[in-house]
Amino acid sequence: MSALSDTAPAARPAGGLSASVRDSLVVAKRNLIRMSRIPEIILFGLIQPVMFVVLFSYVFGGSINVPGAGLSPGGYREFLMAGIFAQTVTFATAGAGAGIAEDMHKGLIDRFRSLPMARGAVLTGRTIADLVQTALTLLVLAVVALIVGWRIHEGFPKALAAFGLLLLSGYAFTWIGALIGLSVRTPEAATSGGLIWLFPLTFISNAFVPAENMPTFLRHIAEWNPFSATVQACRELFGNLPAGYPVPEAWPMQHPVLASVLWSVLIILVFRTLAVRKYRTATS
């Protein structure tokens, strides 16, 4: 009887939303402390989007015709920034997947499973920590954007709403990264798997060029792309759509704020469910 008691797993406390939230915050704190002790993770996460802002602003500015703004470099910078912001929060997906894959590779998640904690807390805590890092990156990126000439024209409350949409969208895509991280064997594979689908998602969109310039079949894909909905919503909330810019007739482009929220909620519901289910089987 004593031998059985020594090997029996710790009893799990009664579940509940409050216990799950508490466990998730504990895991999030652990990941944030880890990130703070490896500052290059944050540094490299900041360098790439800053490079995108500078390169796209000064290399393509004045070369891409934006309806309503023509070839004006300043007009293109304002048109561009919502796309750069959205790309930055979306590309955080690859880092989330690599981090979870690394934890699995080192056996850390197996140790978490032996603890009396909510099943989804490990993944939720990780995604919350990544969300905090993404918010820091957005803050730095906004400062750089202001330096190169980007401006907000619809007031501070709407700008905050735009950043809120960006963070919601980034959090939703992080769950896709979590699923990928749980489905591969190495962090390197998670990084590659996270980037393969991100490039077509971000470039077949209205982020960097107007969708109306694309071939018909690509234009329809771009207009119904959840990434495009977030970009369009942010442009409206920031006031970065040039006067006379033709809004496509597709429903997500006519109601981009609502479409962005709906897409984000749908992605979270679907991929969180799949990721938690994968977590229960991949490490058993």
Coordinates of N, CA and C in Angstrom, one line a residue, residues 37-272:
R37 N 15.6 37.0 -18.9 CA 17.0 36.5 -18.7 C 17.7 36.2 -20.0
I38 N 16.9 36.2 -21.1 CA 17.6 36.0 -22.4 C 17.2 37.2 -23.3
P39 N 17.8 38.4 -23.0 CA 17.4 39.6 -23.7 C 17.5 39.6 -25.2
E40 N 18.3 38.7 -25.7 CA 18.4 38.7 -27.2 C 17.1 38.2 -27.9
I41 N 16.3 37.5 -27.1 CA 15.0 37.1 -27.7 C 14.2 38.3 -28.0
I42 N 14.1 39.3 -27.0 CA 13.4 40.5 -27.2 C 14.1 41.4 -28.2
L43 N 15.4 41.5 -28.2 CA 16.1 42.4 -29.1 C 15.9 42.0 -30.5
F44 N 16.1 40.7 -30.8 CA 15.9 40.2 -32.2 C 14.5 40.4 -32.6
G45 N 13.6 40.2 -31.7 CA 12.2 40.4 -32.0 C 11.8 41.8 -32.4
L46 N 12.6 42.8 -31.9 CA 12.4 44.2 -32.2 C 13.1 44.6 -33.5
I47 N 14.3 44.0 -33.8 CA 15.0 44.5 -34.9 C 14.3 44.2 -36.3
Q48 N 13.7 43.0 -36.4 CA 13.1 42.7 -37.7 C 12.0 43.6 -38.1
P49 N 11.0 43.9 -37.2 CA 9.9 44.8 -37.7 C 10.4 46.3 -37.9
V50 N 11.5 46.7 -37.1 CA 12.0 48.0 -37.4 C 12.7 48.1 -38.7
M51 N 13.4 47.0 -39.1 CA 14.0 46.9 -40.5 C 12.9 47.0 -41.5
F52 N 11.8 46.3 -41.3 CA 10.7 46.3 -42.3 C 10.2 47.8 -42.5
V53 N 10.0 48.5 -41.4 CA 9.5 49.8 -41.4 C 10.4 50.7 -42.3
V54 N 11.7 50.7 -42.0 CA 12.6 51.5 -42.6 C 12.8 51.1 -44.1
L55 N 12.9 49.8 -44.4 CA 13.1 49.4 -45.8 C 11.9 49.7 -46.6
F56 N 10.7 49.3 -46.1 CA 9.5 49.5 -47.0 C 9.2 51.0 -47.1
S57 N 9.5 51.8 -46.1 CA 9.2 53.2 -46.2 C 10.1 53.9 -47.2
Y58 N 11.3 53.6 -47.2 CA 12.3 54.4 -48.0 C 12.6 53.7 -49.3
V59 N 12.4 52.3 -49.4 CA 12.7 51.6 -50.7 C 11.5 51.7 -51.6
F60 N 10.3 51.3 -51.0 CA 9.1 51.3 -51.8 C 8.3 52.6 -51.8
G61 N 8.5 53.4 -50.8 CA 7.8 54.7 -50.8 C 8.1 55.5 -52.0
G62 N 7.1 56.0 -52.7 CA 7.2 56.7 -53.9 C 7.2 55.8 -55.1
S63 N 7.2 54.5 -55.0 CA 7.2 53.6 -56.1 C 5.9 52.9 -56.3
I64 N 5.0 52.8 -55.2 CA 3.8 52.1 -55.2 C 2.6 53.1 -55.2
N65 N 1.8 53.0 -56.2 CA 0.6 53.9 -56.4 C -0.5 53.5 -55.5
V66 N -0.8 54.3 -54.5 CA -1.9 54.0 -53.6 C -3.1 54.9 -54.0
P67 N -4.3 54.3 -54.3 CA -5.4 55.1 -54.7 C -5.7 56.2 -53.7
G68 N -5.8 57.4 -54.2 CA -6.1 58.5 -53.3 C -4.9 59.3 -52.8
A69 N -3.7 58.6 -52.9 CA -2.5 59.2 -52.4 C -1.4 59.2 -53.5
G70 N -1.7 58.5 -54.6 CA -0.8 58.5 -55.7 C 0.6 57.9 -55.4
L71 N 1.6 58.5 -55.8 CA 3.0 58.0 -55.5 C 3.7 58.7 -54.4
S72 N 2.9 59.4 -53.6 CA 3.4 60.2 -52.5 C 4.1 59.2 -51.5
P73 N 5.4 59.5 -51.1 CA 6.1 58.6 -50.1 C 5.4 58.7 -48.8
G74 N 4.9 59.9 -48.4 CA 4.2 60.0 -47.1 C 2.9 59.3 -47.1
G75 N 2.2 59.3 -48.2 CA 0.9 58.6 -48.3 C 1.1 57.1 -48.2
Y76 N 2.2 56.6 -48.8 CA 2.5 55.2 -48.8 C 2.9 54.8 -47.4
R77 N 3.6 55.6 -46.7 CA 4.1 55.3 -45.3 C 2.8 55.1 -44.4
E78 N 1.9 56.0 -44.5 CA 0.7 55.9 -43.7 C -0.1 54.6 -44.1
F79 N -0.2 54.4 -45.4 CA -0.9 53.2 -45.9 C -0.2 51.9 -45.4
L80 N 1.1 51.9 -45.3 CA 1.9 50.8 -45.0 C 1.9 50.4 -43.5
M81 N 1.8 51.3 -42.6 CA 2.1 51.0 -41.2 C 1.1 50.0 -40.6
A82 N -0.1 50.1 -41.0 CA -1.1 49.1 -40.4 C -0.7 47.7 -40.8
G83 N -0.2 47.5 -42.1 CA 0.3 46.2 -42.5 C 1.5 45.8 -41.8
I84 N 2.4 46.7 -41.5 CA 3.6 46.3 -40.7 C 3.3 45.9 -39.3
F85 N 2.4 46.7 -38.7 CA 1.9 46.3 -37.3 C 1.3 44.9 -37.3
A86 N 0.4 44.7 -38.3 CA -0.3 43.4 -38.3 C 0.7 42.2 -38.6
Q87 N 1.7 42.5 -39.5 CA 2.7 41.5 -39.8 C 3.5 41.1 -38.6
T88 N 3.8 42.1 -37.8 CA 4.7 42.0 -36.6 C 4.0 41.1 -35.6
V89 N 2.7 41.3 -35.3 CA 2.0 40.5 -34.3 C 1.8 39.1 -34.8
T90 N 1.6 39.0 -36.2 CA 1.4 37.6 -36.7 C 2.6 36.8 -36.7
F91 N 3.8 37.4 -37.0 CA 5.0 36.7 -37.1 C 5.5 36.2 -35.7
A92 N 4.9 36.7 -34.6 CA 5.2 36.2 -33.3 C 4.7 34.8 -33.1
T93 N 3.9 34.3 -34.1 CA 3.4 32.9 -34.1 C 4.6 32.0 -34.1
A94 N 5.6 32.3 -35.0 CA 6.7 31.4 -35.2 C 7.5 31.2 -33.9
G95 N 7.7 32.3 -33.1 CA 8.4 32.3 -31.9 C 7.7 31.5 -30.8
A96 N 6.3 31.6 -30.8 CA 5.5 30.8 -29.9 C 5.7 29.3 -30.1
G97 N 5.6 29.0 -31.4 CA 5.7 27.5 -31.7 C 7.1 27.0 -31.4
A98 N 8.1 27.8 -31.7 CA 9.5 27.3 -31.4 C 9.7 27.1 -29.9
G99 N 9.1 28.1 -29.1 CA 9.3 28.0 -27.6 C 8.6 26.8 -27.0
I100 N 7.4 26.5 -27.5 CA 6.7 25.3 -27.0 C 7.4 24.0 -27.5
A101 N 7.9 24.0 -28.7 CA 8.6 22.8 -29.2 C 9.9 22.6 -28.4
E102 N 10.5 23.7 -28.0 CA 11.7 23.6 -27.2 C 11.4 23.0 -25.8
D103 N 10.3 23.5 -25.2 CA 9.9 22.9 -23.9 C 9.6 21.5 -24.0
M104 N 9.0 21.0 -25.1 CA 8.7 19.6 -25.3 C 9.9 18.8 -25.4
H105 N 10.9 19.4 -26.2 CA 12.1 18.7 -26.5 C 12.9 18.5 -25.2
K106 N 12.9 19.4 -24.3 CA 13.6 19.3 -23.1 C 12.9 18.5 -22.0
G107 N 11.6 18.1 -22.3 CA 10.9 17.4 -21.3 C 10.2 18.3 -20.2
L108 N 10.2 19.6 -20.4 CA 9.6 20.5 -19.4 C 8.1 20.3 -19.4
I109 N 7.5 20.1 -20.5 CA 6.0 20.0 -20.5 C 5.6 18.7 -19.9
D110 N 6.4 17.7 -20.0 CA 6.1 16.4 -19.3 C 6.1 16.6 -17.8
R111 N 7.0 17.5 -17.3 CA 7.1 17.8 -15.9 C 5.9 18.6 -15.4
F112 N 5.4 19.5 -16.3 CA 4.2 20.3 -16.0 C 3.0 19.4 -15.9
R113 N 3.0 18.4 -16.8 CA 1.8 17.5 -16.8 C 1.7 16.7 -15.4
S114 N 2.8 16.5 -14.8 CA 2.8 15.8 -13.5 C 2.3 16.6 -12.3
L115 N 2.1 17.9 -12.6 CA 1.7 18.8 -11.5 C 0.2 18.9 -11.4
P116 N -0.4 19.2 -10.3 CA -1.8 19.4 -10.1 C -2.2 20.8 -10.7
M117 N -2.3 20.9 -12.0 CA -2.7 22.2 -12.6 C -3.6 21.9 -13.8
A118 N -4.3 23.0 -14.2 CA -5.2 22.9 -15.3 C -4.5 22.5 -16.6
R119 N -5.1 21.6 -17.4 CA -4.5 21.1 -18.6 C -4.1 22.2 -19.6
G120 N -5.0 23.2 -19.8 CA -4.7 24.2 -20.7 C -3.8 25.3 -20.2
A121 N -3.5 25.3 -18.9 CA -2.7 26.4 -18.4 C -1.4 26.6 -18.9
V122 N -0.7 25.5 -19.3 CA 0.7 25.6 -19.8 C 0.7 26.3 -21.2
L123 N -0.3 26.0 -22.0 CA -0.4 26.7 -23.3 C -0.9 28.1 -23.2
T124 N -1.9 28.3 -22.3 CA -2.5 29.6 -22.1 C -1.4 30.6 -21.6
G125 N -0.7 30.1 -20.6 CA 0.4 30.9 -20.0 C 1.4 31.3 -21.0
R126 N 1.8 30.3 -21.8 CA 2.8 30.6 -22.9 C 2.3 31.7 -23.8
T127 N 1.1 31.6 -24.3 CA 0.5 32.5 -25.2 C 0.4 33.9 -24.6
I128 N 0.0 34.0 -23.3 CA -0.1 35.3 -22.6 C 1.3 35.9 -22.5
A129 N 2.3 35.2 -22.2 CA 3.7 35.7 -22.2 C 4.1 36.3 -23.5
D130 N 3.8 35.5 -24.6 CA 4.1 36.0 -25.9 C 3.3 37.2 -26.3
L131 N 2.1 37.4 -25.8 CA 1.3 38.5 -26.0 C 1.9 39.8 -25.4
V132 N 2.5 39.6 -24.2 CA 3.2 40.7 -23.5 C 4.4 41.2 -24.3
Q133 N 5.1 40.2 -24.8 CA 6.3 40.5 -25.6 C 5.9 41.2 -26.9
T134 N 4.8 40.8 -27.5 CA 4.3 41.4 -28.7 C 3.8 42.9 -28.5
A135 N 3.2 43.1 -27.3 CA 2.8 44.5 -27.0 C 4.0 45.4 -26.8
L136 N 5.1 44.9 -26.2 CA 6.3 45.7 -26.1 C 6.9 46.0 -27.5
T137 N 6.9 45.0 -28.4 CA 7.4 45.2 -29.8 C 6.5 46.2 -30.5
L138 N 5.2 46.2 -30.3 CA 4.3 47.2 -31.0 C 4.6 48.6 -30.5
L139 N 4.9 48.7 -29.2 CA 5.2 50.0 -28.6 C 6.4 50.6 -29.3
V140 N 7.5 49.8 -29.3 CA 8.7 50.3 -30.0 C 8.5 50.6 -31.4
L141 N 7.7 49.8 -32.1 CA 7.5 49.9 -33.5 C 6.7 51.2 -33.8
A142 N 5.7 51.5 -32.9 CA 4.9 52.7 -33.1 C 5.8 54.0 -33.0
V143 N 6.8 53.9 -32.1 CA 7.7 55.1 -31.9 C 8.5 55.3 -33.2
V144 N 9.0 54.1 -33.7 CA 9.8 54.2 -35.0 C 9.0 54.7 -36.1
A145 N 7.7 54.3 -36.2 CA 6.8 54.7 -37.2 C 6.6 56.2 -37.2
L146 N 6.4 56.7 -36.0 CA 6.2 58.2 -35.8 C 7.4 59.0 -36.3
I147 N 8.6 58.4 -36.1 CA 9.9 59.0 -36.5 C 9.9 59.1 -38.0
V148 N 9.5 58.1 -38.7 CA 9.6 58.1 -40.2 C 8.4 58.8 -40.8
G149 N 7.5 59.3 -40.1 CA 6.4 60.1 -40.6 C 5.0 59.6 -40.5
W150 N 4.8 58.5 -39.9 CA 3.4 58.0 -39.7 C 2.7 58.8 -38.7
R151 N 1.4 59.0 -38.9 CA 0.6 59.8 -38.0 C -0.8 59.2 -37.8
I152 N -1.4 59.5 -36.6 CA -2.7 59.1 -36.3 C -3.7 60.2 -36.5
H153 N -4.8 60.0 -37.2 CA -5.7 61.1 -37.6 C -7.1 61.0 -37.0
E154 N -7.4 59.9 -36.3 CA -8.7 59.7 -35.8 C -8.8 59.8 -34.2
G155 N -7.8 60.2 -33.6 CA -7.8 60.4 -32.1 C -7.2 59.2 -31.4
F156 N -6.9 59.5 -30.1 CA -6.2 58.5 -29.3 C -7.1 57.3 -29.0
P157 N -8.4 57.4 -28.6 CA -9.2 56.3 -28.3 C -9.3 55.3 -29.5
K158 N -9.5 55.8 -30.7 CA -9.6 54.8 -31.8 C -8.2 54.2 -32.1
A159 N -7.1 54.9 -31.8 CA -5.8 54.3 -32.0 C -5.6 53.2 -31.0
L160 N -6.1 53.4 -29.8 CA -6.0 52.3 -28.8 C -6.8 51.1 -29.2
A161 N -8.0 51.4 -29.8 CA -8.8 50.3 -30.3 C -8.1 49.5 -31.4
A162 N -7.4 50.2 -32.2 CA -6.7 49.6 -33.3 C -5.6 48.7 -32.7
F163 N -4.8 49.2 -31.8 CA -3.8 48.3 -31.1 C -4.4 47.1 -30.4
G164 N -5.6 47.3 -29.8 CA -6.3 46.2 -29.2 C -6.6 45.1 -30.2
L165 N -7.1 45.6 -31.4 CA -7.4 44.6 -32.5 C -6.1 43.8 -32.9
L166 N -5.0 44.6 -33.0 CA -3.8 43.9 -33.4 C -3.4 42.9 -32.3
L167 N -3.5 43.2 -31.1 CA -3.1 42.3 -30.0 C -4.0 41.1 -30.0
L168 N -5.3 41.3 -30.2 CA -6.3 40.2 -30.3 C -5.9 39.3 -31.4
S169 N -5.6 39.9 -32.6 CA -5.3 39.1 -33.8 C -4.0 38.3 -33.5
G170 N -3.0 39.0 -32.9 CA -1.7 38.3 -32.7 C -1.9 37.1 -31.7
Y171 N -2.8 37.4 -30.7 CA -3.0 36.3 -29.7 C -3.7 35.1 -30.4
A172 N -4.6 35.4 -31.3 CA -5.3 34.3 -32.0 C -4.3 33.5 -32.8
F173 N -3.5 34.1 -33.6 CA -2.5 33.4 -34.4 C -1.5 32.7 -33.6
T174 N -1.2 33.1 -32.3 CA -0.3 32.4 -31.5 C -0.8 31.0 -31.2
W175 N -2.1 30.8 -31.1 CA -2.6 29.5 -30.9 C -2.3 28.5 -32.0
I176 N -2.2 29.1 -33.3 CA -1.8 28.3 -34.4 C -0.3 27.9 -34.2
G177 N 0.5 28.8 -33.7 CA 1.9 28.5 -33.4 C 2.0 27.4 -32.3
A178 N 1.1 27.5 -31.3 CA 1.2 26.5 -30.2 C 0.9 25.1 -30.8
L179 N -0.1 25.0 -31.7 CA -0.4 23.7 -32.3 C 0.7 23.2 -33.1
I180 N 1.4 24.1 -33.9 CA 2.5 23.6 -34.7 C 3.6 23.2 -33.7
G181 N 3.9 23.9 -32.7 CA 5.0 23.5 -31.7 C 4.7 22.2 -31.1
L182 N 3.5 21.8 -30.9 CA 3.2 20.6 -30.3 C 3.2 19.4 -31.3
S183 N 3.2 19.7 -32.6 CA 3.1 18.7 -33.6 C 4.4 18.4 -34.3
V184 N 5.5 19.1 -33.9 CA 6.8 18.8 -34.5 C 7.8 18.3 -33.4
R185 N 8.9 17.9 -33.8 CA 9.9 17.3 -32.9 C 11.0 18.2 -32.4
T186 N 11.3 19.3 -33.2 CA 12.4 20.2 -32.8 C 11.9 21.6 -32.9
P187 N 12.6 22.5 -32.2 CA 12.3 24.0 -32.3 C 12.5 24.5 -33.7
E188 N 13.6 23.9 -34.4 CA 13.9 24.4 -35.8 C 12.7 24.1 -36.7
A189 N 12.1 22.9 -36.6 CA 11.0 22.5 -37.4 C 9.8 23.4 -37.1
A190 N 9.6 23.8 -35.8 CA 8.5 24.6 -35.5 C 8.7 26.0 -36.1
T191 N 9.9 26.5 -36.1 CA 10.1 27.8 -36.7 C 9.8 27.8 -38.2
S192 N 10.4 26.7 -38.9 CA 10.1 26.6 -40.3 C 8.6 26.4 -40.6
G193 N 8.0 25.6 -39.8 CA 6.6 25.3 -40.0 C 5.7 26.6 -39.8
G194 N 6.2 27.4 -38.8 CA 5.5 28.6 -38.5 C 5.6 29.7 -39.6
L195 N 6.7 29.7 -40.4 CA 6.9 30.7 -41.4 C 6.3 30.3 -42.7
I196 N 6.2 29.0 -43.0 CA 5.8 28.6 -44.3 C 4.5 29.2 -44.7
W197 N 3.5 29.1 -43.8 CA 2.2 29.6 -44.1 C 2.0 31.1 -43.8
L198 N 2.9 31.7 -43.0 CA 2.8 33.1 -42.7 C 3.1 34.0 -43.9
F199 N 4.1 33.7 -44.7 CA 4.4 34.5 -45.8 C 3.3 34.7 -46.8
P200 N 2.7 33.6 -47.3 CA 1.5 33.8 -48.2 C 0.4 34.5 -47.5
L201 N 0.1 34.2 -46.2 CA -0.9 34.9 -45.5 C -0.8 36.4 -45.5
T202 N 0.5 36.9 -45.3 CA 0.7 38.3 -45.1 C 0.9 39.0 -46.5
F203 N 1.4 38.3 -47.5 CA 1.7 38.9 -48.8 C 0.5 38.8 -49.7
I204 N -0.4 37.8 -49.6 CA -1.6 37.8 -50.4 C -2.7 38.5 -49.5
S205 N -2.5 39.8 -49.4 CA -3.4 40.6 -48.5 C -3.2 42.0 -49.0
N206 N -3.9 42.9 -48.2 CA -3.8 44.3 -48.6 C -2.8 45.1 -47.7
A207 N -1.9 44.3 -47.1 CA -0.9 44.9 -46.2 C 0.1 45.8 -46.8
F208 N 0.6 45.5 -48.0 CA 1.7 46.2 -48.6 C 1.3 46.9 -49.9
V209 N 0.3 46.4 -50.6 CA -0.2 47.0 -51.8 C -1.7 46.9 -51.8
P210 N -2.4 47.8 -52.5 CA -3.8 47.6 -52.6 C -4.2 46.3 -53.3
A211 N -5.2 45.7 -52.7 CA -5.6 44.4 -53.3 C -6.2 44.5 -54.7
E212 N -6.7 45.7 -55.0 CA -7.3 45.8 -56.4 C -6.3 45.7 -57.5
N213 N -5.0 45.8 -57.1 CA -3.9 45.6 -58.2 C -3.6 44.1 -58.4
M214 N -4.2 43.2 -57.7 CA -3.9 41.8 -57.8 C -4.8 41.2 -58.9
P215 N -4.4 40.0 -59.5 CA -5.3 39.2 -60.3 C -6.6 38.9 -59.6
T216 N -7.6 38.7 -60.3 CA -9.0 38.6 -59.7 C -9.0 37.5 -58.7
F217 N -8.5 36.3 -58.9 CA -8.6 35.2 -57.9 C -7.8 35.5 -56.7
L218 N -6.6 36.2 -56.8 CA -5.9 36.6 -55.6 C -6.5 37.7 -54.9
R219 N -7.2 38.6 -55.6 CA -7.9 39.7 -54.9 C -9.0 39.2 -54.0
H220 N -9.7 38.2 -54.5 CA -10.8 37.7 -53.7 C -10.2 37.0 -52.4
I221 N -9.1 36.3 -52.6 CA -8.5 35.7 -51.4 C -8.0 36.7 -50.4
A222 N -7.4 37.8 -51.0 CA -6.9 38.9 -50.1 C -8.0 39.5 -49.3
E223 N -9.2 39.7 -50.0 CA -10.3 40.5 -49.4 C -10.9 39.6 -48.3
W224 N -10.8 38.3 -48.3 CA -11.4 37.5 -47.3 C -10.4 36.9 -46.3
N225 N -9.2 37.4 -46.5 CA -8.1 37.0 -45.6 C -8.3 37.6 -44.3
P226 N -8.2 36.8 -43.2 CA -8.4 37.5 -41.8 C -7.3 38.5 -41.5
F227 N -6.2 38.3 -42.1 CA -5.1 39.3 -41.9 C -5.5 40.6 -42.5
S228 N -6.1 40.6 -43.7 CA -6.5 41.8 -44.4 C -7.6 42.5 -43.6
A229 N -8.5 41.8 -43.0 CA -9.5 42.5 -42.2 C -8.9 43.3 -41.1
T230 N -7.9 42.7 -40.4 CA -7.2 43.5 -39.3 C -6.5 44.7 -39.9
V231 N -5.8 44.5 -41.0 CA -5.1 45.7 -41.6 C -6.1 46.8 -42.0
Q232 N -7.2 46.4 -42.6 CA -8.2 47.4 -43.1 C -8.8 48.1 -41.9
A233 N -9.1 47.3 -40.8 CA -9.7 47.9 -39.6 C -8.7 48.9 -39.0
C234 N -7.5 48.6 -38.9 CA -6.5 49.5 -38.3 C -6.3 50.8 -39.1
R235 N -6.3 50.6 -40.4 CA -6.2 51.8 -41.3 C -7.4 52.8 -41.0
E236 N -8.6 52.2 -40.9 CA -9.8 53.0 -40.6 C -9.7 53.7 -39.2
L237 N -9.2 52.9 -38.3 CA -9.2 53.5 -36.9 C -8.0 54.5 -36.7
F238 N -6.9 54.3 -37.4 CA -5.8 55.2 -37.4 C -6.1 56.4 -38.3
G239 N -7.1 56.3 -39.2 CA -7.3 57.4 -40.2 C -6.2 57.4 -41.3
N240 N -5.7 56.2 -41.6 CA -4.7 56.2 -42.6 C -5.1 55.8 -44.0
L241 N -6.5 55.7 -44.2 CA -6.9 55.5 -45.6 C -7.0 56.8 -46.3
P242 N -6.3 56.9 -47.5 CA -6.3 58.2 -48.2 C -7.7 58.6 -48.6
A243 N -8.0 59.9 -48.8 CA -9.3 60.3 -49.2 C -9.5 59.8 -50.6
G244 N -10.7 59.3 -50.8 CA -11.0 58.7 -52.2 C -10.5 57.3 -52.4
Y245 N -10.0 56.7 -51.3 CA -9.5 55.3 -51.5 C -10.7 54.4 -51.7
P246 N -10.8 53.6 -52.7 CA -12.0 52.7 -53.0 C -12.0 51.5 -52.1
V247 N -13.0 51.4 -51.2 CA -13.1 50.2 -50.4 C -13.8 49.1 -51.1
P248 N -13.1 47.9 -51.2 CA -13.7 46.8 -51.9 C -15.1 46.4 -51.4
E249 N -15.9 45.7 -52.2 CA -17.3 45.4 -51.9 C -17.4 44.2 -51.0
A250 N -16.3 43.4 -50.8 CA -16.4 42.2 -50.0 C -16.8 42.6 -48.6
W251 N -17.6 41.7 -48.0 CA -18.1 42.0 -46.6 C -17.0 42.3 -45.6
P252 N -15.9 41.6 -45.5 CA -14.9 41.9 -44.5 C -14.3 43.3 -44.7
M253 N -14.2 43.7 -45.9 CA -13.6 45.1 -46.2 C -14.6 46.2 -45.9
Q254 N -15.9 45.9 -46.0 CA -16.9 46.8 -45.7 C -17.1 47.0 -44.2
H255 N -16.9 45.9 -43.4 CA -17.0 45.9 -42.0 C -15.8 45.3 -41.3
P256 N -14.6 45.9 -41.5 CA -13.4 45.3 -41.1 C -13.2 45.1 -39.6
V257 N -13.7 46.0 -38.8 CA -13.5 45.9 -37.4 C -14.3 44.7 -36.9
L258 N -15.5 44.5 -37.3 CA -16.3 43.4 -36.9 C -15.7 42.1 -37.4
A259 N -15.3 42.1 -38.7 CA -14.7 41.0 -39.3 C -13.4 40.5 -38.6
S260 N -12.6 41.5 -38.2 CA -11.3 41.2 -37.5 C -11.6 40.5 -36.2
V261 N -12.6 41.0 -35.4 CA -12.9 40.4 -34.2 C -13.5 39.0 -34.3
L262 N -14.4 38.8 -35.3 CA -15.0 37.5 -35.5 C -13.9 36.5 -36.0
W263 N -13.0 36.9 -36.9 CA -12.0 36.0 -37.3 C -11.1 35.6 -36.1
S264 N -10.7 36.6 -35.3 CA -9.8 36.3 -34.2 C -10.5 35.3 -33.2
V265 N -11.7 35.6 -32.9 CA -12.4 34.7 -31.9 C -12.6 33.3 -32.5
L266 N -12.9 33.2 -33.7 CA -13.0 31.9 -34.4 C -11.7 31.1 -34.3
I267 N -10.6 31.8 -34.7 CA -9.3 31.2 -34.7 C -8.9 30.7 -33.3
I268 N -9.2 31.5 -32.3 CA -8.9 31.2 -30.9 C -9.7 29.9 -30.5
L269 N -11.0 29.9 -30.8 CA -11.8 28.8 -30.4 C -11.4 27.5 -31.0
V270 N -11.1 27.6 -32.3 CA -10.7 26.4 -33.0 C -9.3 25.9 -32.6
F271 N -8.3 26.7 -32.7 CA -7.0 26.3 -32.5 C -6.6 26.1 -31.0
R272 N -7.3 26.8 -30.1 CA -7.0 26.5 -28.7 C -7.6 25.1 -28.4

